[in-house]
PDB file of C-alpha atoms in Angstrom:
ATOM      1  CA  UNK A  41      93.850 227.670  58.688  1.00  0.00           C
ATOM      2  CA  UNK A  42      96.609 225.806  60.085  1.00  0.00           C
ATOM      3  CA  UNK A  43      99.993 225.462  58.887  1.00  0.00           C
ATOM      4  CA  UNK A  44     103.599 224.885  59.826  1.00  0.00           C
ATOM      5  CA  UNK A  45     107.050 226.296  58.567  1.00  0.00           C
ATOM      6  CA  UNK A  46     109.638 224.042  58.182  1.00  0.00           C
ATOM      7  CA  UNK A  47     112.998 225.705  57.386  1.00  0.00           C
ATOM      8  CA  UNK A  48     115.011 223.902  54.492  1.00  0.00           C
ATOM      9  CA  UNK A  49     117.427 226.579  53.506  1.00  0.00           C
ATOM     10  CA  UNK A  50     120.934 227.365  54.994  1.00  0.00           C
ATOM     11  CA  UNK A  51     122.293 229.931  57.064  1.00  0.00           C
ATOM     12  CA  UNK A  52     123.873 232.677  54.765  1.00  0.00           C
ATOM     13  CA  UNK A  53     125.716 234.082  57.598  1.00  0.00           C
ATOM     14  CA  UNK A  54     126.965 231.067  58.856  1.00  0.00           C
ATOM     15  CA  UNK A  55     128.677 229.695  55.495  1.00  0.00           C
ATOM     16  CA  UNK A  56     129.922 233.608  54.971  1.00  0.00           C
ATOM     17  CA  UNK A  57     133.903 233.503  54.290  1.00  0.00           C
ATOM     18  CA  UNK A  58     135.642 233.606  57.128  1.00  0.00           C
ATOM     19  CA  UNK A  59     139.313 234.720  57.187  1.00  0.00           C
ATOM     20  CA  UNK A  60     139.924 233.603  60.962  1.00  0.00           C
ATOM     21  CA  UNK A  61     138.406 229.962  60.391  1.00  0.00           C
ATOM     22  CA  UNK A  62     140.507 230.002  56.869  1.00  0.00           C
ATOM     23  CA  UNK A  63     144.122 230.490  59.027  1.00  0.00           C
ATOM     24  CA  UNK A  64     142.931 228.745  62.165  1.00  0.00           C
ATOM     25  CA  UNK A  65     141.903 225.300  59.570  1.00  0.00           C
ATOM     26  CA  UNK A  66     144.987 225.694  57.686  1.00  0.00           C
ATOM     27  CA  UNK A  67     147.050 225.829  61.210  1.00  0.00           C
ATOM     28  CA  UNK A  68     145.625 223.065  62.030  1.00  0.00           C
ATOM     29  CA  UNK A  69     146.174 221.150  59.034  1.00  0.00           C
ATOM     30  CA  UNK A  70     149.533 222.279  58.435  1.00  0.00           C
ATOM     31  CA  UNK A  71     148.583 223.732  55.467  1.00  0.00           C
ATOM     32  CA  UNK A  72     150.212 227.085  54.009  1.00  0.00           C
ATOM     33  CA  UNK A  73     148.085 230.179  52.804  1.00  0.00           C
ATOM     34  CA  UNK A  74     150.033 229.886  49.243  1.00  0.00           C
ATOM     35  CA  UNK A  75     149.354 225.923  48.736  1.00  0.00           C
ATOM     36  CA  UNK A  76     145.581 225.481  46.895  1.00  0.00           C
ATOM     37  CA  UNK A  77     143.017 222.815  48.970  1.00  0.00           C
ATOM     38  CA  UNK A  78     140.820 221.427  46.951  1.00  0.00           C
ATOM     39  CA  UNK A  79     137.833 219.689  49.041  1.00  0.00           C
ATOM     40  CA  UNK A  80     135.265 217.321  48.756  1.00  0.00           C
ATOM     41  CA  UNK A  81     132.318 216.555  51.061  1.00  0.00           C
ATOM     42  CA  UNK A  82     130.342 213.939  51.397  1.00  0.00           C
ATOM     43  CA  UNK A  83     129.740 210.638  52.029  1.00  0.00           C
ATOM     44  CA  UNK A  84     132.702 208.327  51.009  1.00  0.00           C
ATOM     45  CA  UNK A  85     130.534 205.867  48.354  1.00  0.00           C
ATOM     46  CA  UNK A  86     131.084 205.177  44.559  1.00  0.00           C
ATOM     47  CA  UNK A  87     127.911 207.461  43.677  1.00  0.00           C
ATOM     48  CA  UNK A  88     130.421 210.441  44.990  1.00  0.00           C
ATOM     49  CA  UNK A  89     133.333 209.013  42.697  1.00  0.00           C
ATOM     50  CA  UNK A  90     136.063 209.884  45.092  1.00  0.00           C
ATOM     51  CA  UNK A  91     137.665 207.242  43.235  1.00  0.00           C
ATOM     52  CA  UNK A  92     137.567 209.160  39.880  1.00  0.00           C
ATOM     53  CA  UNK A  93     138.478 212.638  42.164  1.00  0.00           C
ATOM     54  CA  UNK A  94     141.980 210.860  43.340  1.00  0.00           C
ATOM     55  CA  UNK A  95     142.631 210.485  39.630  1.00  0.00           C
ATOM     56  CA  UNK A  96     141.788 214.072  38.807  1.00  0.00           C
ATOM     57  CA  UNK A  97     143.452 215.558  41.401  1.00  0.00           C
ATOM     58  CA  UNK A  98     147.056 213.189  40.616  1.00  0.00           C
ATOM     59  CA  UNK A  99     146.165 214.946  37.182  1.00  0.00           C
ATOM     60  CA  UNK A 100     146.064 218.300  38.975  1.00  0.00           C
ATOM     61  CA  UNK A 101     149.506 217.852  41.050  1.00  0.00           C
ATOM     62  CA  UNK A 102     151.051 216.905  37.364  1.00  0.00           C
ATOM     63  CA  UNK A 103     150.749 220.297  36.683  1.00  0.00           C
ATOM     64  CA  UNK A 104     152.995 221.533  39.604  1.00  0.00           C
ATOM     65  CA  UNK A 105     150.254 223.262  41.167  1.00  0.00           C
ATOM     66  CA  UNK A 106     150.701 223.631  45.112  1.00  0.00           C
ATOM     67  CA  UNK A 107     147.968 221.970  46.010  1.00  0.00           C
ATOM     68  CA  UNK A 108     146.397 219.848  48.903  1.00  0.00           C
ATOM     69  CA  UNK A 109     143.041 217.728  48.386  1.00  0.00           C
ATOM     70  CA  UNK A 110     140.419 217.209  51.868  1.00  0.00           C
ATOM     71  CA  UNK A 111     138.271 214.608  51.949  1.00  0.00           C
ATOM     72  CA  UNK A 112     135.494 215.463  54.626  1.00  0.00           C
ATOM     73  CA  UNK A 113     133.208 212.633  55.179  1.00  0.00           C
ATOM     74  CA  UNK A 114     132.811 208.886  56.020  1.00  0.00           C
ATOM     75  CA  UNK A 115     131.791 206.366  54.569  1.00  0.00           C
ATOM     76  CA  UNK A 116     131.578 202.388  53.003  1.00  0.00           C
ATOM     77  CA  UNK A 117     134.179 203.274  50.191  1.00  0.00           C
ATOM     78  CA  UNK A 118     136.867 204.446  52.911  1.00  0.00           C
ATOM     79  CA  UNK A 119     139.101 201.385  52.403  1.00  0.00           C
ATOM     80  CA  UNK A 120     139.182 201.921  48.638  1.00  0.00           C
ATOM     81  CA  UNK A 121     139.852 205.235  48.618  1.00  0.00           C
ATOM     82  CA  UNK A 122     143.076 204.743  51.187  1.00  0.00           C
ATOM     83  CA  UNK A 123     143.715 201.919  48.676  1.00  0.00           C
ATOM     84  CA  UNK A 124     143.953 204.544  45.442  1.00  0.00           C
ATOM     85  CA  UNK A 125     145.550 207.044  47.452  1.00  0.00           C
ATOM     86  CA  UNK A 126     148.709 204.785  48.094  1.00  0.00           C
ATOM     87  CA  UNK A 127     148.324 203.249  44.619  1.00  0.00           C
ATOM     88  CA  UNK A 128     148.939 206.817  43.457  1.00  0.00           C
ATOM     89  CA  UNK A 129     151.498 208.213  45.539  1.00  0.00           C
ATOM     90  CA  UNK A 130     149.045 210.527  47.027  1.00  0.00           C
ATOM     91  CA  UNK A 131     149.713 209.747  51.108  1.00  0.00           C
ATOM     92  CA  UNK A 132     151.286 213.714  51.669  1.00  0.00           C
ATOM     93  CA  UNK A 133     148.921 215.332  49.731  1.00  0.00           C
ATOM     94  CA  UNK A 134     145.351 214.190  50.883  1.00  0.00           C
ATOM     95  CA  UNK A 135     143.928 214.558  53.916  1.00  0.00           C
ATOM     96  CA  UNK A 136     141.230 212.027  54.966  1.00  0.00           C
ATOM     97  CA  UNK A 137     139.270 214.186  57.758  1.00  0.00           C
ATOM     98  CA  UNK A 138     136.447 212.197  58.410  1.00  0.00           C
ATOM     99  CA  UNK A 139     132.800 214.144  59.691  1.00  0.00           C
ATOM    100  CA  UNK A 140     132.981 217.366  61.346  1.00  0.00           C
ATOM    101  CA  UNK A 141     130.046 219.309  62.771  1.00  0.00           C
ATOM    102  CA  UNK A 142     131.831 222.829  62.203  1.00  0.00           C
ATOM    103  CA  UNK A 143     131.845 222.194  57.909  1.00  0.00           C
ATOM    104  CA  UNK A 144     131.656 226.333  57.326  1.00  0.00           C
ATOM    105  CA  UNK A 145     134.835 226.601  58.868  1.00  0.00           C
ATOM    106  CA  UNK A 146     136.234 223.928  56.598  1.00  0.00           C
ATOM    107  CA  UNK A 147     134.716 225.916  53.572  1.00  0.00           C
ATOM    108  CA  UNK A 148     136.904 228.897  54.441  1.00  0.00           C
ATOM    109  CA  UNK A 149     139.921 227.149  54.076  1.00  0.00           C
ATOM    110  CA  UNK A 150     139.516 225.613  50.703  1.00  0.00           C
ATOM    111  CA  UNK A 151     139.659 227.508  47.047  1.00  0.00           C
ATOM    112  CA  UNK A 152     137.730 224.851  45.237  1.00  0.00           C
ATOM    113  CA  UNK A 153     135.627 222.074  45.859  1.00  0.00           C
ATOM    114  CA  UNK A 154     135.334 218.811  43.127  1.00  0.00           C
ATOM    115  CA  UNK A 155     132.576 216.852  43.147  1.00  0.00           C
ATOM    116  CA  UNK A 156     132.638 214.148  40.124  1.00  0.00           C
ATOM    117  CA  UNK A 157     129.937 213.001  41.665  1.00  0.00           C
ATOM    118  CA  UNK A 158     127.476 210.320  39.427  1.00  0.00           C
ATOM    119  CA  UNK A 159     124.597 211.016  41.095  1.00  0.00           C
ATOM    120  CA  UNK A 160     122.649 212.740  43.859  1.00  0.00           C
ATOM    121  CA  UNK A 161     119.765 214.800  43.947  1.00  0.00           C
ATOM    122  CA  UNK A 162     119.985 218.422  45.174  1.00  0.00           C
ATOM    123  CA  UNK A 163     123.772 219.277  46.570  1.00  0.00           C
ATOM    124  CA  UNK A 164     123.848 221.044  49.709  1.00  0.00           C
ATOM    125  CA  UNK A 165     127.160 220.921  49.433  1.00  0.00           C
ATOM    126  CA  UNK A 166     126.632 222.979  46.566  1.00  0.00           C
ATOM    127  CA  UNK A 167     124.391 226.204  48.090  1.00  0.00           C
ATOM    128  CA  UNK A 168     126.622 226.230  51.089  1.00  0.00           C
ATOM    129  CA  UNK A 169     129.924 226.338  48.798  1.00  0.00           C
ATOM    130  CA  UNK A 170     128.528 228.623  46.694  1.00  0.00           C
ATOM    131  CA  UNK A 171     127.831 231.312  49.861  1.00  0.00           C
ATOM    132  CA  UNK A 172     131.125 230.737  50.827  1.00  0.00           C
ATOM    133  CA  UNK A 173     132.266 231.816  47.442  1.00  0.00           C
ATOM    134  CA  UNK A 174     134.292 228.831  46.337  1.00  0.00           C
ATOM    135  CA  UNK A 175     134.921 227.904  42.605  1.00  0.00           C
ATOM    136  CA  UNK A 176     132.805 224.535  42.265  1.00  0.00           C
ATOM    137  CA  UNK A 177     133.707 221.474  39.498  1.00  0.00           C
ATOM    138  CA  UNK A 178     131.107 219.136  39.519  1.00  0.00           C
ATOM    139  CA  UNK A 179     129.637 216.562  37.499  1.00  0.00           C
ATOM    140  CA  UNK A 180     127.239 217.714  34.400  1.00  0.00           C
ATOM    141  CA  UNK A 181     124.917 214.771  35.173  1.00  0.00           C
ATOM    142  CA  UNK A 182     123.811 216.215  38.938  1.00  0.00           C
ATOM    143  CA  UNK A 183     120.993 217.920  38.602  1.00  0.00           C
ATOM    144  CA  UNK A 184     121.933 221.546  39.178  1.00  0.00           C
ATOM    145  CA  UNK A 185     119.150 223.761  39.551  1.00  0.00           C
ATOM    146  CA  UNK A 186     119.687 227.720  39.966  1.00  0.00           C
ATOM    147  CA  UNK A 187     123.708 228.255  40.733  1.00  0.00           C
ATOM    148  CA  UNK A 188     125.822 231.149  40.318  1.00  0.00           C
ATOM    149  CA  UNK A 189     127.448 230.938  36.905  1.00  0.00           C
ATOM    150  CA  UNK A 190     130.559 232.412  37.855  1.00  0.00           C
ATOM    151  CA  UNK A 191     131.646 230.011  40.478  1.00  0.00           C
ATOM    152  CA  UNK A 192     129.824 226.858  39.267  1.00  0.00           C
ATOM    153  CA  UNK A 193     131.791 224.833  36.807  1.00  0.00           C
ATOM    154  CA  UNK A 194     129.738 221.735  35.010  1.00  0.00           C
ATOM    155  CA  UNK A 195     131.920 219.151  33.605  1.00  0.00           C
ATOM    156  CA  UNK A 196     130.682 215.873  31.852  1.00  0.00           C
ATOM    157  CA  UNK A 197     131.908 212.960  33.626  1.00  0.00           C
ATOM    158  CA  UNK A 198     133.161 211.403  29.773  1.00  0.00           C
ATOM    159  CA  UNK A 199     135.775 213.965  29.953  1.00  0.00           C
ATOM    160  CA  UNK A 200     139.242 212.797  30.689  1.00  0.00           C
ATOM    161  CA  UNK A 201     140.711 213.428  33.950  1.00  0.00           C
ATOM    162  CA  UNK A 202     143.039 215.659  32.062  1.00  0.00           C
ATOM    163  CA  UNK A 203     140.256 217.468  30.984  1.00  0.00           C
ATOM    164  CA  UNK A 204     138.917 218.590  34.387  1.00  0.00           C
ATOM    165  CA  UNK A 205     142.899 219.282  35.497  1.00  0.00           C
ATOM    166  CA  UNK A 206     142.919 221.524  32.683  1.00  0.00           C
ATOM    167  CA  UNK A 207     139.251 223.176  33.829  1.00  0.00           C
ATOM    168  CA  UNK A 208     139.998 223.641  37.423  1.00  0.00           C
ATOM    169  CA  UNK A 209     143.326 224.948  36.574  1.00  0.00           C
ATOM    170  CA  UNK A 210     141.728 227.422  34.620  1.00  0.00           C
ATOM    171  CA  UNK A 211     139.740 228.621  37.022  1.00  0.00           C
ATOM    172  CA  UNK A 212     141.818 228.918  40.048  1.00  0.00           C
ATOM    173  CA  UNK A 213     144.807 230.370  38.477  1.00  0.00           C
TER     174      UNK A 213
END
């Protein structure tokens, strides 16, 4: 009979590390190959909890980790999150990037994504990260599916923030 494919799955090839795109990004954003960027994609709303990611990642830079944290994405929460970000002395050490249509590129350039998010249903964020091969710390209550244990990281969101600093720092190390 009939039928029709529709493709749902991602390029492999296209979210492939890329060594080029990871020095070309981190040209761009003035970033150097020995400082850590963390990332986080997605639209900028409390179900994301960039809110709660600000407070893990000023946990993180206690720790006197090099490290940089990307926000790629847009989004309703946008003044609230510039809001935390000057609340915690965070203005030279995250980048607000807004949407880009070239997001493999991006993936290149980071070592870790973090994604406290409260809720979503499946992450593409999290089958293109994992092609790319970065370490991924994400919230225990998403619904996770089949991931690669290796780079996925599952952390309750009842943990402290010092918690998942400790976690991530354990993994990218």
């Amino acid at each position: 009979g009939k039928y029709q494919i529709i493709s749902n799955g991602i390029n492999l090839e296209k979210f492939d590390f890329n060594p080029d795109n990871r020095l070309d990004i981190r040209k761009k954003l003035g970033i150097s190959n020995s400082t850590l960027l963390f990332g986080n994609v997605g639209v900028l709303t409390k179900r994301k909890n960039q809110i709660r990611l600000l407070y893990i990642f000023k946990k993180i830079m206690q720790t006197k980790l090099r490290a940089k944290l990307i926000l790629i994405g847009d989004g309703p929460a946008k003044t609230e999150i510039i809001s935390t970000i000057s609340k915690l002395k965070l203005e030279n050490d995250v980048i607000l990037f807004g949407t880009t249509s070239n997001i493999a590129a991006y993936y290149s350039a980071m070592d870790a994504i973090i994604m406290p998010s409260s809720h979503e249903g499946l992450s593409t964020v999290l089958l293109e990260a994992q092609t790319s091969g970065l370490q991924f710390f994400i919230s225990s209550q998403v619904p996770l599916g089949n991931y690669l244990t290796d780079l996925v990281h599952p952390i309750s969101l009842e943990e402290t923030d010092e918690y998942w600093s400790k976690t991530i720092n354990k993994y990218v190390n």
